[in-house]
Amino acid sequence: MKRREWSTRGRHKRKDDTDIIYDNEAIDKLLADMRHAAAEDRRLNLMQKPATNKINMLPTVMRQLNKRGLQVYFLEHNVLSVLTDWLAPMPDSSMPSLKIRESILTLLLQLEGITREALKISGIGKAMMYLYKHPDETKNNKKRARKLINQWAHLALNAPPIDFMAMIKNMVQRDLEQMPKIRCTSDERQDKSDINKVSTSGEADGKPLRPGDNGWMVKDRFPRTFNKVYAVRSKRKHKMDIRKPKTMWMIRYEEETKNYKDNNA
């Protein structure tokens, strides 16, 4: 009986993840360790020594923060301010490790329940803008940062986020629909030729066509667009002298030259 009870406990622990931290003291301790690691890395950077505290602690931090059941509690304990410290530039103006930036940006995209007050207190929006505008940041991280900035900006304004990619696709589709069709299919050409025959004859079944009848067309009152492109430019009917007009100095020079030749002839 006791053996069966212990086996049931073991299965329960494996199902609920044994490394999950439930109490507030453990959450506060983890966040305090993260702050200490960030401060220690800044101190080592000032001494021009390798700063590896955050990168060594990253697997443990991500293992806890990626659990959906704990993200609400971490947000209540102001985890965004700690992540801001991890994303902040070092004293020598260098960015944190690429692995740290990628992990935190991916985590922030998955976090739910972020409030306007939490964004204002943590100041993580400035860190996102710093990464987005940094020339050495990777393209994927800039995309993540831009998406977060868009979400948080509309969260601060109480407006729904804008899907820029969908907006661009709609604009392109609308432009394509408004473009004139230069080429048409054989069926369309046949339909147009039939309509033209009926309209030019002016009669259908022995009766003149009137508005509302099949095949009746309004005559164009403006010229249609001409889509033909000339491969060989047509010749001009009038000859034009495209040389530059003579200046007063050139006219005087020619007169003096002519007089000199006449006198010496």
mmCIF file of C-alpha atoms in Angstrom:
data_model
loop_
_atom_site.group_PDB
_atom_site.id
_atom_site.type_symbol
_atom_site.label_atom_id
_atom_site.label_comp_id
_atom_site.label_asym_id
_atom_site.label_seq_id
_atom_site.Cartn_x
_atom_site.Cartn_y
_atom_site.Cartn_z
ATOM 1 C CA MET A 1 0.000 0.000 0.000
ATOM 2 C CA LYS A 2 2.799 2.409 0.901
ATOM 3 C CA ARG A 3 4.707 1.511 -2.285
ATOM 4 C CA ARG A 4 1.617 2.296 -4.364
ATOM 5 C CA GLU A 5 1.225 5.654 -2.589
ATOM 6 C CA TRP A 6 4.849 6.643 -3.324
ATOM 7 C CA SER A 7 4.500 5.648 -6.981
ATOM 8 C CA THR A 8 1.394 7.839 -7.295
ATOM 9 C CA ARG A 9 3.243 10.771 -5.759
ATOM 10 C CA GLY A 10 6.085 10.330 -8.221
ATOM 11 C CA ARG A 11 3.758 10.409 -11.201
ATOM 12 C CA HIS A 12 2.081 13.524 -9.832
ATOM 13 C CA LYS A 13 5.413 15.294 -9.488
ATOM 14 C CA ARG A 14 6.494 14.417 -13.009
ATOM 15 C CA LYS A 15 3.165 15.643 -14.370
ATOM 16 C CA ASP A 16 3.290 18.993 -12.565
ATOM 17 C CA ASP A 17 7.052 19.595 -13.076
ATOM 18 C CA THR A 18 9.064 19.193 -9.886
ATOM 19 C CA ASP A 19 11.182 22.352 -10.498
ATOM 20 C CA ILE A 20 8.208 24.768 -10.479
ATOM 21 C CA ILE A 21 8.441 27.352 -7.699
ATOM 22 C CA TYR A 22 5.138 28.133 -6.029
ATOM 23 C CA ASP A 23 5.808 30.477 -3.099
ATOM 24 C CA ASN A 24 6.446 34.207 -3.278
ATOM 25 C CA GLU A 25 9.743 33.916 -1.432
ATOM 26 C CA ALA A 26 11.215 31.688 -4.141
ATOM 27 C CA ILE A 27 10.040 34.099 -6.861
ATOM 28 C CA ASP A 28 11.540 37.056 -5.002
ATOM 29 C CA LYS A 29 14.804 35.149 -4.573
ATOM 30 C CA LEU A 30 15.016 34.350 -8.287
ATOM 31 C CA LEU A 31 14.395 37.980 -9.245
ATOM 32 C CA ALA A 32 16.943 39.141 -6.672
ATOM 33 C CA ASP A 33 19.519 36.755 -8.134
ATOM 34 C CA MET A 34 18.777 38.152 -11.597
ATOM 35 C CA ARG A 35 19.312 41.719 -10.383
ATOM 36 C CA HIS A 36 22.538 40.699 -8.689
ATOM 37 C CA ALA A 37 23.789 39.009 -11.869
ATOM 38 C CA ALA A 38 23.054 42.149 -13.918
ATOM 39 C CA ALA A 39 24.827 44.379 -11.395
ATOM 40 C CA GLU A 40 27.801 42.019 -11.228
ATOM 41 C CA ASP A 41 28.134 41.983 -15.018
ATOM 42 C CA ARG A 42 28.160 45.782 -15.090
ATOM 43 C CA ARG A 43 30.884 45.828 -12.456
ATOM 44 C CA LEU A 44 32.989 43.308 -14.375
ATOM 45 C CA ASN A 45 32.488 45.270 -17.574
ATOM 46 C CA LEU A 46 33.845 48.396 -15.921
ATOM 47 C CA MET A 47 36.908 46.389 -14.892
ATOM 48 C CA GLN A 48 37.238 45.153 -18.515
ATOM 49 C CA LYS A 49 36.721 41.551 -17.445
ATOM 50 C CA PRO A 50 34.419 38.892 -18.969
ATOM 51 C CA ALA A 51 30.845 39.377 -17.732
ATOM 52 C CA THR A 52 29.284 35.906 -17.740
ATOM 53 C CA ASN A 53 26.881 35.935 -14.795
ATOM 54 C CA LYS A 54 23.728 36.543 -16.819
ATOM 55 C CA ILE A 55 24.595 34.081 -19.580
ATOM 56 C CA ASN A 56 25.318 31.388 -16.975
ATOM 57 C CA MET A 57 22.013 32.043 -15.233
ATOM 58 C CA LEU A 58 19.972 32.275 -18.452
ATOM 59 C CA PRO A 59 18.920 28.569 -18.743
ATOM 60 C CA THR A 60 17.516 28.526 -15.201
ATOM 61 C CA VAL A 61 15.698 31.824 -15.683
ATOM 62 C CA MET A 62 14.147 30.832 -19.003
ATOM 63 C CA ARG A 63 13.071 27.458 -17.634
ATOM 64 C CA GLN A 64 11.006 29.217 -14.973
ATOM 65 C CA LEU A 65 9.738 32.208 -16.969
ATOM 66 C CA ASN A 66 8.539 30.104 -19.910
ATOM 67 C CA LYS A 67 6.006 28.264 -17.734
ATOM 68 C CA ARG A 68 2.543 29.625 -18.380
ATOM 69 C CA GLY A 69 1.304 28.982 -14.870
ATOM 70 C CA LEU A 70 3.976 31.190 -13.295
ATOM 71 C CA GLN A 71 4.029 34.127 -15.708
ATOM 72 C CA VAL A 72 1.176 35.908 -13.934
ATOM 73 C CA TYR A 73 3.004 35.700 -10.599
ATOM 74 C CA PHE A 74 6.231 36.952 -12.131
ATOM 75 C CA LEU A 75 4.403 39.923 -13.642
ATOM 76 C CA GLU A 76 2.930 40.716 -10.229
ATOM 77 C CA HIS A 77 6.474 40.764 -8.823
ATOM 78 C CA ASN A 78 7.584 43.261 -11.516
ATOM 79 C CA VAL A 79 9.693 40.909 -13.602
ATOM 80 C CA LEU A 80 9.660 43.449 -16.460
ATOM 81 C CA SER A 81 11.973 45.793 -14.560
ATOM 82 C CA VAL A 82 14.448 42.937 -14.057
ATOM 83 C CA LEU A 83 14.311 42.075 -17.757
ATOM 84 C CA THR A 84 14.954 45.750 -18.494
ATOM 85 C CA ASP A 85 18.180 45.519 -16.477
ATOM 86 C CA TRP A 86 19.202 42.457 -18.463
ATOM 87 C CA LEU A 87 18.557 44.187 -21.795
ATOM 88 C CA ALA A 88 20.170 47.484 -20.818
ATOM 89 C CA PRO A 89 23.491 48.354 -22.518
ATOM 90 C CA MET A 90 26.717 47.740 -20.658
ATOM 91 C CA PRO A 91 28.868 50.604 -19.309
ATOM 92 C CA ASP A 92 31.052 50.435 -22.434
ATOM 93 C CA SER A 93 27.906 50.948 -24.611
ATOM 94 C CA SER A 94 27.939 47.346 -25.817
ATOM 95 C CA MET A 95 24.770 45.256 -26.041
ATOM 96 C CA PRO A 96 24.160 42.153 -23.923
ATOM 97 C CA SER A 97 24.805 38.716 -25.346
ATOM 98 C CA LEU A 98 22.867 37.799 -28.487
ATOM 99 C CA LYS A 99 21.481 34.694 -26.788
ATOM 100 C CA ILE A 100 20.142 36.805 -23.925
ATOM 101 C CA ARG A 101 18.465 39.259 -26.289
ATOM 102 C CA GLU A 102 16.858 36.541 -28.410
ATOM 103 C CA SER A 103 15.578 34.617 -25.374
ATOM 104 C CA ILE A 104 14.081 37.659 -23.639
ATOM 105 C CA LEU A 105 12.461 39.058 -26.801
ATOM 106 C CA THR A 106 10.894 35.680 -27.565
ATOM 107 C CA LEU A 107 9.660 35.454 -23.970
ATOM 108 C CA LEU A 108 8.121 38.936 -24.067
ATOM 109 C CA LEU A 109 6.139 38.029 -27.182
ATOM 110 C CA GLN A 110 4.589 35.114 -25.266
ATOM 111 C CA LEU A 111 3.825 36.999 -22.043
ATOM 112 C CA GLU A 112 0.125 37.663 -21.480
ATOM 113 C CA GLY A 113 -1.455 40.024 -19.009
ATOM 114 C CA ILE A 114 1.017 42.912 -19.324
ATOM 115 C CA THR A 115 -0.643 46.102 -18.083
ATOM 116 C CA ARG A 116 -0.028 49.736 -18.883
ATOM 117 C CA GLU A 117 1.145 50.416 -15.321
ATOM 118 C CA ALA A 118 3.711 47.601 -15.515
ATOM 119 C CA LEU A 119 5.125 49.022 -18.747
ATOM 120 C CA LYS A 120 5.342 52.500 -17.259
ATOM 121 C CA ILE A 121 7.050 51.383 -14.048
ATOM 122 C CA SER A 122 9.533 48.998 -15.664
ATOM 123 C CA GLY A 123 10.646 51.259 -18.529
ATOM 124 C CA ILE A 124 11.076 48.259 -20.805
ATOM 125 C CA GLY A 125 9.718 50.256 -23.736
ATOM 126 C CA LYS A 126 12.923 52.313 -23.819
ATOM 127 C CA ALA A 127 14.971 49.112 -23.887
ATOM 128 C CA MET A 128 12.922 47.860 -26.868
ATOM 129 C CA MET A 129 13.429 51.138 -28.720
ATOM 130 C CA TYR A 130 17.169 50.971 -28.016
ATOM 131 C CA LEU A 131 17.420 47.486 -29.523
ATOM 132 C CA TYR A 132 15.211 48.406 -32.480
ATOM 133 C CA LYS A 133 17.330 51.430 -33.421
ATOM 134 C CA HIS A 134 20.726 49.870 -32.720
ATOM 135 C CA PRO A 135 22.681 49.408 -35.986
ATOM 136 C CA ASP A 136 24.305 46.161 -34.827
ATOM 137 C CA GLU A 137 21.067 44.416 -33.838
ATOM 138 C CA THR A 138 20.030 41.412 -35.924
ATOM 139 C CA LYS A 139 17.143 41.576 -38.387
ATOM 140 C CA ASN A 140 15.036 38.999 -36.526
ATOM 141 C CA ASN A 141 15.453 40.780 -33.205
ATOM 142 C CA LYS A 142 14.468 44.081 -34.810
ATOM 143 C CA LYS A 143 11.291 42.448 -36.101
ATOM 144 C CA ARG A 144 10.500 41.153 -32.612
ATOM 145 C CA ALA A 145 11.224 44.545 -31.048
ATOM 146 C CA ARG A 146 9.045 46.350 -33.612
ATOM 147 C CA LYS A 147 6.164 43.963 -32.934
ATOM 148 C CA LEU A 148 6.466 44.518 -29.185
ATOM 149 C CA ILE A 149 6.634 48.291 -29.619
ATOM 150 C CA ASN A 150 3.479 48.183 -31.731
ATOM 151 C CA GLN A 151 1.613 46.068 -29.190
ATOM 152 C CA TRP A 152 2.663 48.141 -26.199
ATOM 153 C CA ALA A 153 2.029 51.476 -27.921
ATOM 154 C CA HIS A 154 -1.554 50.508 -28.684
ATOM 155 C CA LEU A 155 -1.888 49.080 -25.179
ATOM 156 C CA ALA A 156 -0.895 52.453 -23.754
ATOM 157 C CA LEU A 157 -3.429 54.198 -26.015
ATOM 158 C CA ASN A 158 -6.170 51.596 -25.419
ATOM 159 C CA ALA A 159 -6.300 50.911 -29.152
ATOM 160 C CA PRO A 160 -6.186 47.541 -30.949
ATOM 161 C CA PRO A 161 -2.818 46.625 -32.510
ATOM 162 C CA ILE A 162 -2.330 47.187 -36.233
ATOM 163 C CA ASP A 163 -1.294 44.320 -38.474
ATOM 164 C CA PHE A 164 1.073 46.102 -40.857
ATOM 165 C CA MET A 165 1.645 43.048 -43.055
ATOM 166 C CA ALA A 166 -2.083 42.597 -43.651
ATOM 167 C CA MET A 167 -2.395 46.309 -44.372
ATOM 168 C CA ILE A 168 0.376 46.148 -46.989
ATOM 169 C CA LYS A 169 -1.197 43.085 -48.637
ATOM 170 C CA ASN A 170 -4.559 44.844 -48.857
ATOM 171 C CA MET A 171 -2.954 47.912 -50.409
ATOM 172 C CA VAL A 172 -1.145 45.813 -53.028
ATOM 173 C CA GLN A 173 -4.321 43.869 -53.822
ATOM 174 C CA ARG A 174 -6.296 47.092 -54.215
ATOM 175 C CA ASP A 175 -3.666 48.532 -56.569
ATOM 176 C CA LEU A 176 -3.729 45.382 -58.689
ATOM 177 C CA GLU A 177 -7.505 45.502 -58.965
ATOM 178 C CA GLN A 178 -7.422 49.138 -60.070
ATOM 179 C CA MET A 179 -4.787 48.589 -62.774
ATOM 180 C CA PRO A 180 -6.160 48.563 -66.355
ATOM 181 C CA LYS A 181 -6.149 45.184 -68.068
ATOM 182 C CA ILE A 182 -3.883 45.440 -71.132
ATOM 183 C CA ARG A 183 -4.374 41.884 -72.283
ATOM 184 C CA CYS A 184 -7.581 39.889 -72.242
ATOM 185 C CA THR A 185 -8.378 36.252 -72.830
ATOM 186 C CA SER A 186 -9.760 34.817 -76.044
ATOM 187 C CA ASP A 187 -13.241 34.442 -74.493
ATOM 188 C CA GLU A 188 -13.305 38.105 -73.507
ATOM 189 C CA ARG A 189 -12.223 39.107 -77.020
ATOM 190 C CA GLN A 190 -15.013 36.983 -78.528
ATOM 191 C CA ASP A 191 -17.609 38.550 -76.228
ATOM 192 C CA LYS A 192 -16.406 42.042 -77.078
ATOM 193 C CA SER A 193 -16.473 41.334 -80.818
ATOM 194 C CA ASP A 194 -20.057 40.021 -80.572
ATOM 195 C CA ILE A 195 -21.182 43.087 -78.670
ATOM 196 C CA ASN A 196 -19.463 45.381 -81.158
ATOM 197 C CA LYS A 197 -21.194 43.652 -84.057
ATOM 198 C CA VAL A 198 -24.590 44.086 -82.460
ATOM 199 C CA SER A 199 -23.944 47.684 -81.446
ATOM 200 C CA THR A 200 -22.608 48.697 -84.869
ATOM 201 C CA SER A 201 -25.517 47.145 -86.695
ATOM 202 C CA GLY A 202 -27.897 49.090 -84.477
ATOM 203 C CA GLU A 203 -30.509 46.350 -84.650
ATOM 204 C CA ALA A 204 -31.274 43.160 -82.802
ATOM 205 C CA ASP A 205 -33.981 40.864 -84.175
ATOM 206 C CA GLY A 206 -35.060 43.599 -86.566
ATOM 207 C CA LYS A 207 -35.582 46.212 -83.822
ATOM 208 C CA PRO A 208 -33.271 49.074 -82.856
ATOM 209 C CA LEU A 209 -31.451 48.653 -79.536
ATOM 210 C CA ARG A 210 -32.491 50.783 -76.617
ATOM 211 C CA PRO A 211 -31.078 51.331 -73.113
ATOM 212 C CA GLY A 212 -31.571 48.163 -71.088
ATOM 213 C CA ASP A 213 -31.493 45.795 -74.066
ATOM 214 C CA ASN A 214 -28.801 43.135 -74.310
ATOM 215 C CA GLY A 215 -25.902 44.385 -76.402
ATOM 216 C CA TRP A 216 -26.749 48.080 -76.049
ATOM 217 C CA MET A 217 -23.657 50.153 -75.311
ATOM 218 C CA VAL A 218 -23.079 53.816 -74.599
ATOM 219 C CA LYS A 219 -20.604 55.358 -77.009
ATOM 220 C CA ASP A 220 -17.355 56.577 -75.547
ATOM 221 C CA ARG A 221 -17.190 60.272 -74.903
ATOM 222 C CA PHE A 222 -13.478 60.311 -74.181
ATOM 223 C CA PRO A 223 -10.555 58.581 -75.901
ATOM 224 C CA ARG A 224 -9.419 55.279 -74.524
ATOM 225 C CA THR A 225 -5.954 54.800 -73.094
ATOM 226 C CA PHE A 226 -3.407 53.774 -75.718
ATOM 227 C CA ASN A 227 -1.174 50.996 -74.346
ATOM 228 C CA LYS A 228 0.850 50.416 -77.502
ATOM 229 C CA VAL A 229 4.593 50.975 -77.208
ATOM 230 C CA TYR A 230 6.607 51.952 -80.290
ATOM 231 C CA ALA A 231 9.819 49.984 -80.720
ATOM 232 C CA VAL A 232 11.048 52.366 -83.457
ATOM 233 C CA ARG A 233 10.558 56.058 -82.938
ATOM 234 C CA SER A 234 8.651 57.704 -85.792
ATOM 235 C CA LYS A 235 10.313 60.415 -87.892
ATOM 236 C CA ARG A 236 9.456 64.030 -87.369
ATOM 237 C CA LYS A 237 7.559 65.870 -90.083
ATOM 238 C CA HIS A 238 9.241 69.191 -89.362
ATOM 239 C CA LYS A 239 12.977 69.614 -89.191
ATOM 240 C CA MET A 240 14.207 71.432 -86.177
ATOM 241 C CA ASP A 241 17.620 72.843 -85.382
ATOM 242 C CA ILE A 242 18.464 71.462 -81.979
ATOM 243 C CA ARG A 243 21.837 73.152 -81.802
ATOM 244 C CA LYS A 244 22.478 75.612 -79.043
ATOM 245 C CA PRO A 245 21.736 79.240 -79.923
ATOM 246 C CA LYS A 246 24.752 81.380 -80.663
ATOM 247 C CA THR A 247 25.816 83.854 -78.078
ATOM 248 C CA MET A 248 26.911 87.418 -78.770
ATOM 249 C CA TRP A 249 30.522 86.428 -78.247
ATOM 250 C CA MET A 250 30.303 83.671 -80.888
ATOM 251 C CA ILE A 251 28.636 86.007 -83.408
ATOM 252 C CA ARG A 252 31.307 88.670 -82.880
ATOM 253 C CA TYR A 253 34.051 86.068 -83.240
ATOM 254 C CA GLU A 254 32.646 84.836 -86.557
ATOM 255 C CA GLU A 255 32.361 88.395 -87.883
ATOM 256 C CA GLU A 256 35.938 89.237 -86.959
ATOM 257 C CA THR A 257 37.183 86.000 -88.513
ATOM 258 C CA LYS A 258 35.305 86.720 -91.754
ATOM 259 C CA ASN A 259 36.652 90.287 -91.935
ATOM 260 C CA TYR A 260 40.184 89.069 -91.365
ATOM 261 C CA LYS A 261 39.896 86.536 -94.189
ATOM 262 C CA ASP A 262 38.419 89.138 -96.563
ATOM 263 C CA ASN A 263 41.181 91.651 -95.867
ATOM 264 C CA ASN A 264 43.958 89.110 -96.374
ATOM 265 C CA ALA A 265 42.476 87.620 -99.507
#
